[in-house]
Tab-separated table of C-alpha atoms and ligand atoms in Angstrom:
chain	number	residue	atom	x	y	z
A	272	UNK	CA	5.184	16.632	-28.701
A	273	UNK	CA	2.457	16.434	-26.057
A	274	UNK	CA	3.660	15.346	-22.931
A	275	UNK	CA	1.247	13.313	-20.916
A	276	UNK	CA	0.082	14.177	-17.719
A	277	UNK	CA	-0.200	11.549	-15.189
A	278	UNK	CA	-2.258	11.997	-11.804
A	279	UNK	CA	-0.909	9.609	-9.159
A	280	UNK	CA	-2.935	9.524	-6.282
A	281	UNK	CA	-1.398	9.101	-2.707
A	282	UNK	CA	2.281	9.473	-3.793
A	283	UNK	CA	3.091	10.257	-0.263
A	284	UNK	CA	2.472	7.242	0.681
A	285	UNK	CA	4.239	3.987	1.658
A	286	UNK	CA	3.306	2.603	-1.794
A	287	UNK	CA	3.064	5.758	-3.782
A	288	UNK	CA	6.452	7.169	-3.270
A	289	UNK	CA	7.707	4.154	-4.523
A	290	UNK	CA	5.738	4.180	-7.609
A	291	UNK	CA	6.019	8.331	-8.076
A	292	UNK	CA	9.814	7.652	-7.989
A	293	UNK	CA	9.690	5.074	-10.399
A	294	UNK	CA	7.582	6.843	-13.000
A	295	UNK	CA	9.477	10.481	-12.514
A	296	UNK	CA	12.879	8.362	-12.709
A	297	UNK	CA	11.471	6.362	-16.514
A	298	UNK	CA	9.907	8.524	-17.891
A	299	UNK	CA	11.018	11.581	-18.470
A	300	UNK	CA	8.579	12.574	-20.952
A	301	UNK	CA	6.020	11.830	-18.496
A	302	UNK	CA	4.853	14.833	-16.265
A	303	UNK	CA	3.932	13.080	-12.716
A	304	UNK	CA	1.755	14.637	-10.710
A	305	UNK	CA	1.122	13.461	-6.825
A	306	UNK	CA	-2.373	14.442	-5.805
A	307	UNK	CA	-2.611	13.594	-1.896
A	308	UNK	CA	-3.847	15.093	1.095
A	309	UNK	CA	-1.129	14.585	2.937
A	310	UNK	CA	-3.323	12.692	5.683
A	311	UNK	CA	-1.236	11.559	8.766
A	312	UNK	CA	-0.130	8.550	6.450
A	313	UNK	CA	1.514	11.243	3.545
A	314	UNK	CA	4.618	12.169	3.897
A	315	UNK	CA	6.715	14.578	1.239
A	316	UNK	CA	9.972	13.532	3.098
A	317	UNK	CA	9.418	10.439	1.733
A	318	UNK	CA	10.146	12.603	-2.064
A	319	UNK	CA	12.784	14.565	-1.038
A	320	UNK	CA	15.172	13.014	-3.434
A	321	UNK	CA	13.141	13.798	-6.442
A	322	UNK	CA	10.971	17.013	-5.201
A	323	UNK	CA	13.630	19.059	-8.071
A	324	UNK	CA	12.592	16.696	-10.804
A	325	UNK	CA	11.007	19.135	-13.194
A	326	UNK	CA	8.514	16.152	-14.408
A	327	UNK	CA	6.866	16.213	-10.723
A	328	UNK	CA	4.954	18.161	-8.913
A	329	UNK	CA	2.565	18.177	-6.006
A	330	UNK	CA	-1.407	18.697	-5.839
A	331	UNK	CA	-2.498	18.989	-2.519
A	332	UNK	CA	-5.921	17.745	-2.636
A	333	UNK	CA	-8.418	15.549	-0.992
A	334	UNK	CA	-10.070	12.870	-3.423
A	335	UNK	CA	-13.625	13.650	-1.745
A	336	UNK	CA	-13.298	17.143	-2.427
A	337	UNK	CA	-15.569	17.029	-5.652
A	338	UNK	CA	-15.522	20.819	-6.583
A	339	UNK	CA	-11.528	20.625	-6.220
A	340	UNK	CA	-11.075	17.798	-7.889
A	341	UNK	CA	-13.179	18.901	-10.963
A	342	UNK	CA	-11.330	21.950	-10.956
A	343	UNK	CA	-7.906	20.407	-11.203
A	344	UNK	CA	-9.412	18.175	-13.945
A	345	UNK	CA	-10.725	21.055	-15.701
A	346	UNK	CA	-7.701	22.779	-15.586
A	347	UNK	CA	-5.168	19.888	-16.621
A	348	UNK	CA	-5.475	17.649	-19.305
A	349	UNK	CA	-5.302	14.190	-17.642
A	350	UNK	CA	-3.915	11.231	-19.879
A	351	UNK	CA	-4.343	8.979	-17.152
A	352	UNK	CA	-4.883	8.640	-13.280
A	353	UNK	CA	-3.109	5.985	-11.303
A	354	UNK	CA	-5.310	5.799	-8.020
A	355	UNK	CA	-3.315	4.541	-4.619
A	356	UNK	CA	-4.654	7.324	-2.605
A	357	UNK	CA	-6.742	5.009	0.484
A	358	UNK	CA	-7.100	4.787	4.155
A	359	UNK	CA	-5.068	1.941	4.384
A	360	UNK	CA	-4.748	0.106	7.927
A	361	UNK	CA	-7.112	-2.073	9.243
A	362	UNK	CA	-6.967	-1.372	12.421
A	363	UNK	CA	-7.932	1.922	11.928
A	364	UNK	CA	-10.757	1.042	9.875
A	365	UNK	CA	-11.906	-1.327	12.826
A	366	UNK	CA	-12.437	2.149	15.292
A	367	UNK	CA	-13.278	4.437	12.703
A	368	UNK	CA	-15.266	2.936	9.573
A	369	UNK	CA	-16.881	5.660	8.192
A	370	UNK	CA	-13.626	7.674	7.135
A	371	UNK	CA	-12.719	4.517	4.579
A	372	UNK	CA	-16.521	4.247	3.496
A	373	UNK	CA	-15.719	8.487	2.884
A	374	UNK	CA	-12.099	8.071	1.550
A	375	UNK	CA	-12.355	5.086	-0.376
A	376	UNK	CA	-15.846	4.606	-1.624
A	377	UNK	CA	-16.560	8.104	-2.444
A	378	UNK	CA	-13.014	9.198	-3.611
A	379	UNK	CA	-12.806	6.746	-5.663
A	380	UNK	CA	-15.796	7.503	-7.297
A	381	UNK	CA	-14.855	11.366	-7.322
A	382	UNK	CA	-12.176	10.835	-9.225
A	383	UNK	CA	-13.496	8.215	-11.526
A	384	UNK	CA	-16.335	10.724	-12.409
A	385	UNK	CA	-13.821	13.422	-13.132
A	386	UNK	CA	-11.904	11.473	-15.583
A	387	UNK	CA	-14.459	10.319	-16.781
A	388	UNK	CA	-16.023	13.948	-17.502
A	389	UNK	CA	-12.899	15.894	-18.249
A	390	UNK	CA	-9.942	13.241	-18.757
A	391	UNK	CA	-8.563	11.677	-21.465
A	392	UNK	CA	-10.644	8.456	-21.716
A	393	UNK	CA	-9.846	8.063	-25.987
A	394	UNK	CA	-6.376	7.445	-24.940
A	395	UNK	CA	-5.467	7.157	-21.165
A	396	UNK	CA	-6.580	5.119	-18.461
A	397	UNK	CA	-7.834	4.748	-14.864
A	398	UNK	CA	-5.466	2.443	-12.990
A	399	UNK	CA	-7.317	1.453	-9.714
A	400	UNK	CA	-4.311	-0.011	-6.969
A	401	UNK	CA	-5.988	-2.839	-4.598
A	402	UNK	CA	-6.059	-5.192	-2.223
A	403	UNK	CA	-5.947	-8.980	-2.016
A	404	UNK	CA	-7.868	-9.114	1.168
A	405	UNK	CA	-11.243	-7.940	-0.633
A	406	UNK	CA	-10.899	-12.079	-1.605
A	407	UNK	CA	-11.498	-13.084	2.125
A	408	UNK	CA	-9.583	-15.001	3.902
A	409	UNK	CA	-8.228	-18.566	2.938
A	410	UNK	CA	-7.736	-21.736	5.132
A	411	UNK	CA	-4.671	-23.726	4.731
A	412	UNK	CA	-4.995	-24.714	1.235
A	413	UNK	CA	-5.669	-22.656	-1.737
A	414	UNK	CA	-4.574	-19.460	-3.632
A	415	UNK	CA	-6.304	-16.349	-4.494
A	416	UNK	CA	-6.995	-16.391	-8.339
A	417	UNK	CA	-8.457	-13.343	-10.320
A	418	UNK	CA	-12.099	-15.632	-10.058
A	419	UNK	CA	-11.984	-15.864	-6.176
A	420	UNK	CA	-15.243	-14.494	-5.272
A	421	UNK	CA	-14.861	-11.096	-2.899
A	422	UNK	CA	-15.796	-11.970	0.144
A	423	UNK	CA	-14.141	-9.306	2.104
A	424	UNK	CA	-14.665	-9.006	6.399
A	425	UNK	CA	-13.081	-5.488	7.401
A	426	UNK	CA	-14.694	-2.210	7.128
A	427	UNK	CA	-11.062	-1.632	5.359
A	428	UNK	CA	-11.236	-4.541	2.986
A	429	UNK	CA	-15.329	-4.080	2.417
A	430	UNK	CA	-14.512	-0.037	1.070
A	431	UNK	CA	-11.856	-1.690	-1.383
A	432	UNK	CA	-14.009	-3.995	-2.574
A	433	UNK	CA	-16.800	-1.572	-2.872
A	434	UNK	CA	-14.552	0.707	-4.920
A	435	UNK	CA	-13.531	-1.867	-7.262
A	436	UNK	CA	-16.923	-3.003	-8.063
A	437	UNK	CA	-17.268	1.184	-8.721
A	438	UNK	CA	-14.470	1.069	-11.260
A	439	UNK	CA	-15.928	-2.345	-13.014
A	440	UNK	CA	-19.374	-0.009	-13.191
A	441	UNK	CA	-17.582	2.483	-15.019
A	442	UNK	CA	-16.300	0.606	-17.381
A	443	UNK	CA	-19.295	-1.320	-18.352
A	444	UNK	CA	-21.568	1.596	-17.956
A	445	UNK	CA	-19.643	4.452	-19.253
A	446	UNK	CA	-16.754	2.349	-20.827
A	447	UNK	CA	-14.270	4.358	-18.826
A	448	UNK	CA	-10.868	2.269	-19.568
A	449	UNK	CA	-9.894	0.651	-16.472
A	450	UNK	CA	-7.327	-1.986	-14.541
A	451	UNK	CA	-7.021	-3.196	-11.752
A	452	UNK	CA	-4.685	-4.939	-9.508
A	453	UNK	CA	-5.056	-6.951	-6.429
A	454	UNK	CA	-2.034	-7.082	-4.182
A	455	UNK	CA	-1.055	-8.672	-1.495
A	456	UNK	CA	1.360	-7.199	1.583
A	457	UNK	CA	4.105	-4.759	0.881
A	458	UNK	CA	7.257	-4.760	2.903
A	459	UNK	CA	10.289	-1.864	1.798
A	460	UNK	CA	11.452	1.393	3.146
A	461	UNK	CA	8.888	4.234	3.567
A	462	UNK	CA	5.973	2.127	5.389
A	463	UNK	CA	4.461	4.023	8.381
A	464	UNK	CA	4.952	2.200	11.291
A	465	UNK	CA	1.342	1.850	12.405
A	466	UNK	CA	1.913	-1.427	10.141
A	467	UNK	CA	3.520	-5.018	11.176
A	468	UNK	CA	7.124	-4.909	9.782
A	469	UNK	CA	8.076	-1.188	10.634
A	470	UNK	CA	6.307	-1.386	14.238
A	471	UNK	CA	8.280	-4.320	15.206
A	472	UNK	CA	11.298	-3.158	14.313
A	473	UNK	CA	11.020	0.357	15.788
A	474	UNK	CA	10.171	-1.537	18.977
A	475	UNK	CA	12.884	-4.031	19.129
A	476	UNK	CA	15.383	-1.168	18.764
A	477	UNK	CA	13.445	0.423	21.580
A	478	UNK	CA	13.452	-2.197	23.703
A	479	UNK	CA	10.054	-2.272	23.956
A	480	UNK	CA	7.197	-5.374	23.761
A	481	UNK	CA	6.206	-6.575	20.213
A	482	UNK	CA	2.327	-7.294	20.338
A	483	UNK	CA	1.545	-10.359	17.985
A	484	UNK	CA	-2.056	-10.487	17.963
A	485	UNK	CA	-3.731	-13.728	19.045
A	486	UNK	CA	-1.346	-17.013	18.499
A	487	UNK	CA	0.696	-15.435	15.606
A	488	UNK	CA	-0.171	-18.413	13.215
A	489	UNK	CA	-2.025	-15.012	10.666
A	490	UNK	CA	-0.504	-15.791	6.802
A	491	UNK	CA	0.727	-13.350	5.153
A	492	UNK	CA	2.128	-13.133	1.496
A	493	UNK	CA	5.039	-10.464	1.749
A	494	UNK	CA	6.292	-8.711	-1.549
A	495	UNK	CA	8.872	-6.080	-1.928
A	496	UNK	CA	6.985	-2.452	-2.851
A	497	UNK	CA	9.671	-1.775	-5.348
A	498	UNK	CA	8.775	-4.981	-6.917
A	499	UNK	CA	4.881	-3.981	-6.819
A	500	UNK	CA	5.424	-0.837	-8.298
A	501	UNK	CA	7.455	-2.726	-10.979
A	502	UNK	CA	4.147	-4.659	-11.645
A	503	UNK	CA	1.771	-1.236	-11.454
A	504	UNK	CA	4.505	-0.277	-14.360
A	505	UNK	CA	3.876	-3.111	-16.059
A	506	UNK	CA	-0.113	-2.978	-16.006
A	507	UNK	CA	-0.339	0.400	-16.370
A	508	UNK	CA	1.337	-0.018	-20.226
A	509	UNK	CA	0.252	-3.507	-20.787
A	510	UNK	CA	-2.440	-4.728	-19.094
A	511	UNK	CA	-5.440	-5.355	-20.817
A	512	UNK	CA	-8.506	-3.100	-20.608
A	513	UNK	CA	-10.887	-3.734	-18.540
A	514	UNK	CA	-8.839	-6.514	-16.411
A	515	UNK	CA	-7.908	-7.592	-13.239
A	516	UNK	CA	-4.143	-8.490	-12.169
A	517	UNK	CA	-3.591	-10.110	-9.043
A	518	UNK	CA	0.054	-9.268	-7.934
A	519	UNK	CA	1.881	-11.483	-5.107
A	520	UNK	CA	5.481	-11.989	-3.074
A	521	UNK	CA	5.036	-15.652	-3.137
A	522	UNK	CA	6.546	-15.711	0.221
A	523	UNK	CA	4.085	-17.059	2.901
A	524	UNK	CA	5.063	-15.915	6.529
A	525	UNK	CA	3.005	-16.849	9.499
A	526	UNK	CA	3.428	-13.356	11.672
A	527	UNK	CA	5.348	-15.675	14.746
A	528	UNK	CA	7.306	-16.806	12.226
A	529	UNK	CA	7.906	-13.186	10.768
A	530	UNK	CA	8.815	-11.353	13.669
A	531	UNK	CA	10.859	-14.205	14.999
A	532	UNK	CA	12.980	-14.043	12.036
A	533	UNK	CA	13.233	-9.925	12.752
A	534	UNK	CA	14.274	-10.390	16.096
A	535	UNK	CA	16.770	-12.803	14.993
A	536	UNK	CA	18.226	-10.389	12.009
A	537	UNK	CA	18.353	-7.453	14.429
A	538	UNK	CA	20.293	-9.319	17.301
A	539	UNK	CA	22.899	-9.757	14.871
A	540	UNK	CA	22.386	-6.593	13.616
A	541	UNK	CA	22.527	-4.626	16.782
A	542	UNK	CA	24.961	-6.174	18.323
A	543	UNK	CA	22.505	-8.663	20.794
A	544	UNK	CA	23.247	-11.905	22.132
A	545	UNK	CA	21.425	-14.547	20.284
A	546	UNK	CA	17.355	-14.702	21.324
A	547	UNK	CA	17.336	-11.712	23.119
A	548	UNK	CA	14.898	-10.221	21.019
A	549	UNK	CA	12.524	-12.841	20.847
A	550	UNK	CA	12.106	-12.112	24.568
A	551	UNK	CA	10.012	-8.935	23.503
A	552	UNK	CA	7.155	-11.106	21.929
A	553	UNK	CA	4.037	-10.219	23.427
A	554	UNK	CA	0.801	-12.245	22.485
A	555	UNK	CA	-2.233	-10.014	22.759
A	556	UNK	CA	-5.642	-9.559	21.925
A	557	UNK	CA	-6.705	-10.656	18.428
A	558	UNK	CA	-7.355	-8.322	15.713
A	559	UNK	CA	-11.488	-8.232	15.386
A	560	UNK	CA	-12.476	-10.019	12.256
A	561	UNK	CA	-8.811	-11.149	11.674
A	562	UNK	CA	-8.934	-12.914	8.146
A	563	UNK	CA	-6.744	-16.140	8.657
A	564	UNK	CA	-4.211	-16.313	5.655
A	565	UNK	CA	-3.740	-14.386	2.436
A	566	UNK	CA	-1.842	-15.861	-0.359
A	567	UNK	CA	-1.483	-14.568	-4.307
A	568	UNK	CA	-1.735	-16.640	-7.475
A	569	UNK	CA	0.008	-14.203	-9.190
A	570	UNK	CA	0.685	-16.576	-12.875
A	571	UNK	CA	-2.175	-14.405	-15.192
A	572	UNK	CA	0.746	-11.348	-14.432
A	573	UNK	CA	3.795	-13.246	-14.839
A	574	UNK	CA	2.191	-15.411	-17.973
A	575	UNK	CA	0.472	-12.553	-19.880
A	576	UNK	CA	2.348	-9.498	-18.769
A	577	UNK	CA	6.105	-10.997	-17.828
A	578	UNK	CA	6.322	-9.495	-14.415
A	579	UNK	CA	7.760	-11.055	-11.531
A	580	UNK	CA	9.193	-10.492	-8.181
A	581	UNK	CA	12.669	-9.250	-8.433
A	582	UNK	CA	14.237	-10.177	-5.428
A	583	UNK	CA	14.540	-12.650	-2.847
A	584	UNK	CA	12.863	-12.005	0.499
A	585	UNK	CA	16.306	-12.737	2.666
A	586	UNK	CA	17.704	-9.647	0.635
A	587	UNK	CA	14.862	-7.853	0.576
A	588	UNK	CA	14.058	-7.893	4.543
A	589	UNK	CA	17.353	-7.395	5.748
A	590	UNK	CA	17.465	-4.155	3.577
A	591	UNK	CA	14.501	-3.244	4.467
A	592	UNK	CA	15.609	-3.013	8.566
A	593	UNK	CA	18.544	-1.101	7.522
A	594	UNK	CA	17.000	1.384	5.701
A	595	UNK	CA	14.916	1.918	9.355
A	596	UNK	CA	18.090	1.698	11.471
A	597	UNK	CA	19.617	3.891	9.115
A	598	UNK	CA	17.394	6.497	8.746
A	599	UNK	CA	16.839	7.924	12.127
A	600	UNK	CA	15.312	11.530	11.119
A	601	UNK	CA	12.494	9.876	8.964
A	602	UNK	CA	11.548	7.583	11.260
A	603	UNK	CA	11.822	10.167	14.240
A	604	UNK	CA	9.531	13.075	12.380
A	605	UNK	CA	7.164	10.081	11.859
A	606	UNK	CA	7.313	8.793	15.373
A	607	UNK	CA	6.893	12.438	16.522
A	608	UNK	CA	3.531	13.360	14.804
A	609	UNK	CA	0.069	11.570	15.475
A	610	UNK	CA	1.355	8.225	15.911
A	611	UNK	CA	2.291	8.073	19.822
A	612	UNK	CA	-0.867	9.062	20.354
A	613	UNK	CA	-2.367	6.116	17.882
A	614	UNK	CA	0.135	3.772	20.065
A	615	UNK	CA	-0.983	4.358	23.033
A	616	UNK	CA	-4.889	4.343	22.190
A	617	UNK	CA	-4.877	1.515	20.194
A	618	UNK	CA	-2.654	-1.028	21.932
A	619	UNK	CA	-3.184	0.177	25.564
A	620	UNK	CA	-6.810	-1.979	25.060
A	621	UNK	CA	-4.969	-5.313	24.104
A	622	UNK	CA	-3.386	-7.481	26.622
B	34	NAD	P1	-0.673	4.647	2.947
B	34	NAD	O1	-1.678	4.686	4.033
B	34	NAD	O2	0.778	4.516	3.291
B	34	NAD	O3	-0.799	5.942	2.040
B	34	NAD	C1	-2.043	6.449	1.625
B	34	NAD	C2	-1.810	7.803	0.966
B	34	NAD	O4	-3.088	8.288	0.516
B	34	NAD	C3	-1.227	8.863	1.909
B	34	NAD	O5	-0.224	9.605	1.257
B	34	NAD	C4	-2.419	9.748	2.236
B	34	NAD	O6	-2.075	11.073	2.544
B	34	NAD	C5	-3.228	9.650	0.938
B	34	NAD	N1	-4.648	9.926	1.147
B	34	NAD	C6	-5.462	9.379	2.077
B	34	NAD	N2	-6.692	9.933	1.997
B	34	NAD	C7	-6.649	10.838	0.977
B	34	NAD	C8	-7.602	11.731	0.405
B	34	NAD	N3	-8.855	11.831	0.881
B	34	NAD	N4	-7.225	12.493	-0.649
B	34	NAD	C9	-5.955	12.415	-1.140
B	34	NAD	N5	-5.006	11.617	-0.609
B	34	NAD	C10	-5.354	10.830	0.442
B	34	NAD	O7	-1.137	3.454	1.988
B	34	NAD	P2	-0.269	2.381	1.175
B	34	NAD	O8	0.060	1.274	2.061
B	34	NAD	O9	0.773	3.084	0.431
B	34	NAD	O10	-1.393	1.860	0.149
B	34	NAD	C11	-1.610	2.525	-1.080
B	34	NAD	C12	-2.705	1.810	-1.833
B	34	NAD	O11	-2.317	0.452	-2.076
B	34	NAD	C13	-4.031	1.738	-1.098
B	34	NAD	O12	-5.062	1.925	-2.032
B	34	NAD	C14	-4.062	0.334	-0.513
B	34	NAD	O13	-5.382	-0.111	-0.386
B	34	NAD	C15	-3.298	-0.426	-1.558
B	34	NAD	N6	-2.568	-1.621	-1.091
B	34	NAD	C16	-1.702	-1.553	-0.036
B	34	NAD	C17	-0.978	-2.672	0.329
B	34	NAD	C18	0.030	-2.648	1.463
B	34	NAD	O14	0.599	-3.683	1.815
B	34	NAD	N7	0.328	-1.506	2.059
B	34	NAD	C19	-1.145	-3.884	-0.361
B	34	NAD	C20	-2.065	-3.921	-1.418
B	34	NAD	C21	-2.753	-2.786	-1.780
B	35	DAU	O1	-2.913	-7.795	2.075
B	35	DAU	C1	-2.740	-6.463	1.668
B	35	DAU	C2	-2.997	-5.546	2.828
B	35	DAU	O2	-1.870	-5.667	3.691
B	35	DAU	C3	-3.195	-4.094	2.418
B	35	DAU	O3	-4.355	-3.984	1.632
B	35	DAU	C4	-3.311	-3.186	3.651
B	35	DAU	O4	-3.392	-1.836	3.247
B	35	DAU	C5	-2.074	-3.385	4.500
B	35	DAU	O5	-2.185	-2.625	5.684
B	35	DAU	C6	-1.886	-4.869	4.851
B	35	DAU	O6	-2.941	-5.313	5.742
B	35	DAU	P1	-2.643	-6.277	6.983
B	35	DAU	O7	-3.732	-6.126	7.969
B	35	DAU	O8	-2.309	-7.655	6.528
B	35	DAU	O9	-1.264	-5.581	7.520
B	35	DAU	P2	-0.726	-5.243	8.988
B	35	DAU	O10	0.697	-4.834	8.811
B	35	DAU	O11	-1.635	-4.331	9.716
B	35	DAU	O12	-0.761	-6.653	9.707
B	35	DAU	C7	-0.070	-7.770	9.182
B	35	DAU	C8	-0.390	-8.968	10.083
B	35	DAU	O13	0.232	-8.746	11.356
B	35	DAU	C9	-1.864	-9.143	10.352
B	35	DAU	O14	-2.151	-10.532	10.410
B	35	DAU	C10	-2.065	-8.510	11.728
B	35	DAU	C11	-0.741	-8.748	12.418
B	35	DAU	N1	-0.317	-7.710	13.393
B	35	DAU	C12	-0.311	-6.406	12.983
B	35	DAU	C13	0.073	-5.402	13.843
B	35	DAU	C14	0.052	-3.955	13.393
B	35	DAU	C15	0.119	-8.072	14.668
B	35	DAU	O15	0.157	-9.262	15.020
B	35	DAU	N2	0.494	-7.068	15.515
B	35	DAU	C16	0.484	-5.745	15.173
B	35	DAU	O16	0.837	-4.886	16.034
């Protein structure tokens, strides 16, 4: 029997790892390859556990490198590409557009043109992993539906959108077989701390100020990345061609709220008297742009496909700070590399 090869992009990433280890784990008959760059957001510690797996392996390879990418195309016989690799934080996107316009407007459309040219299009697919915030922002009222116009205001959220409109073209021009998902924010283990959940609690259990931008009354929709790569699962052998899946925590946090209820968790966790924590908050500078509130209506998934969230967010959250207090070396080899100089630059500005 043929097995099928399957190209996930940016497996050693926050999200990626999560959905590598989930496909090498199910499907044996699968072979799983992670293409990534290994950019300062990749990480192959974060695949340590299943590095051995004899259905994975490891491309490293930049997404804009056209002549490479062809190459690996020629040389494997893709089934079907699952596409995560992305810059990724806003913030970053905010100082340096151009590298998301690069990485995910022209990636994205590297690797949809090799697939197209030398994949498997009669029987695989091109899974394309995005955002929720190419929708905009909402007011107080309202949910993001798979009709919500894209609106989006970052140079982050603009080169998402852009590259989904790319991988609509290539299905109605070429008829490349598509989905693709709109998500809203991950929380779970693996998440570099550049990123809300992880930064706060590496600096509560430093000690050290936690900057909320602006009042802290930002909504966010928080889902567990286990749960999302449940739902990639699900589209990827489901989902319709051609379609759009928005997937969603529904579990609306304002961030004062959020990183209240962190400091509370890790008082109790770390041994602190009651509020001692909260004493960290910092309010600072506003994110530029800062869309408002973000929230998923995620019922075409759970109606059509069956998938919903797993797990409450209680459970979820307070896993998700022990896996950080627990796992010292990752975190350290993380803090270690390019990110105290990314601390200091970007929040040395905001007061
Ligand atoms: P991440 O920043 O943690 O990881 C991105 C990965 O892509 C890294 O492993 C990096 O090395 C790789 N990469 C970057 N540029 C590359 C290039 N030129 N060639 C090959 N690999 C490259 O990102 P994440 O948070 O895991 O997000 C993954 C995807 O999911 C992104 O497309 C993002 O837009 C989307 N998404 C993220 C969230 C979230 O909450 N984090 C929510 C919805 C959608
Ligand atoms: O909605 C999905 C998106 O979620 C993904 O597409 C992005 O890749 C992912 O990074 C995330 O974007 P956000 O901008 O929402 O995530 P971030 O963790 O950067 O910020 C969450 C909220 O917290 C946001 O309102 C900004 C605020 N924030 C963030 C940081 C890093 C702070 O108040 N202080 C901070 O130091």
């Amino acid at each position: 029997m043929n097995r099928k090869k399957i190209v996930i992009t940016g497996g050693a990433g926050f999200i990626g790892n999560h959905v590598v280890r989930l496909f090498v784990n199910k499907y044996q008959d699968y072979d799983i390859i992670n293409l990534d760059k290994l950019t300062y957001a990749g990480n192959l510690e974060n695949l340590n556990d299943i590095e051995q797996k004899e259905n994975y392996s490891f491309a490293h390879l930049d997404i804009c490198d056209e002549e490479a990418i062809n190459a690996f195309f020629k040389q494997n016989h893709i089934h079907s590409v699952i596409h995560l690799a992305a810059e990724s934080h806003v913030d970053r996107s905010i100082t340096n557009p151009l590298e998301f316009v690069k990485t995910n407007v022209l990636g994205t459309c590297v690797m949809l043109n090799a697939f197209k040219n030398f994949g498997d299009v009669a029987n695989g697919r091109f899974y394309h992993v995005s955002t929720d915030e190419v929708y905009g922002e909402l007011g107080d009222e309202g949910l993001f539906t798979e009709e919500t116009p894209y609106t989006p205001h970052s140079p982050y959220s603009s080169s998402k959108a852009s590259s989904d409109h790319f991988v609509r073209a290539y299905h109605d021009t070429y008829k490349l077989p598509i989905v693709i998902s709109n998500c809203s924010n991950n929380y779970g283990s693996h998440q570099f701390p550049e990123k809300l959940i992880p930064l706060m609690i590496n600096n509560i259990k430093d000690n050290k100020p936690l900057p909320v931008y602006g009042k802290g009354d930002n909504v966010r929709d928080w889902l567990w990345v286990e749960d999302h790569a449940r739902a990639i699962d699900v589209i990827f052998h489901s989902g319709a061609d051609g379609e759009t899946y928005n997937i969603g925590g529904n579990n609306e946090w304002s961030n004062l709220d959020l990183v209240y209820k962190l400091c509370d968790l890790m008082d109790d966790k770390l041994n602190r008297a009651a509020g001692e924590s909260r004493k960290l908050v910092t309010f600072v500078t506003d994110r530029a742009g800062h869309d408002f509130r973000y929230a998923i209506d995620a019922s075409k998934l759970k109606n059509d496909l069956g998938w919903e969230p797993s797990i409450q967010f209680d459970e979820g959250f307070s896993n998700t700070i022990d896996w950080y207090l627990t796992n010292h070396s990752w975190l350290n080899n993380v803090l270690n590399g390019e990110y105290k100089q990314y601390y200091t630059k970007m929040y040395e500005s905001k007061h």
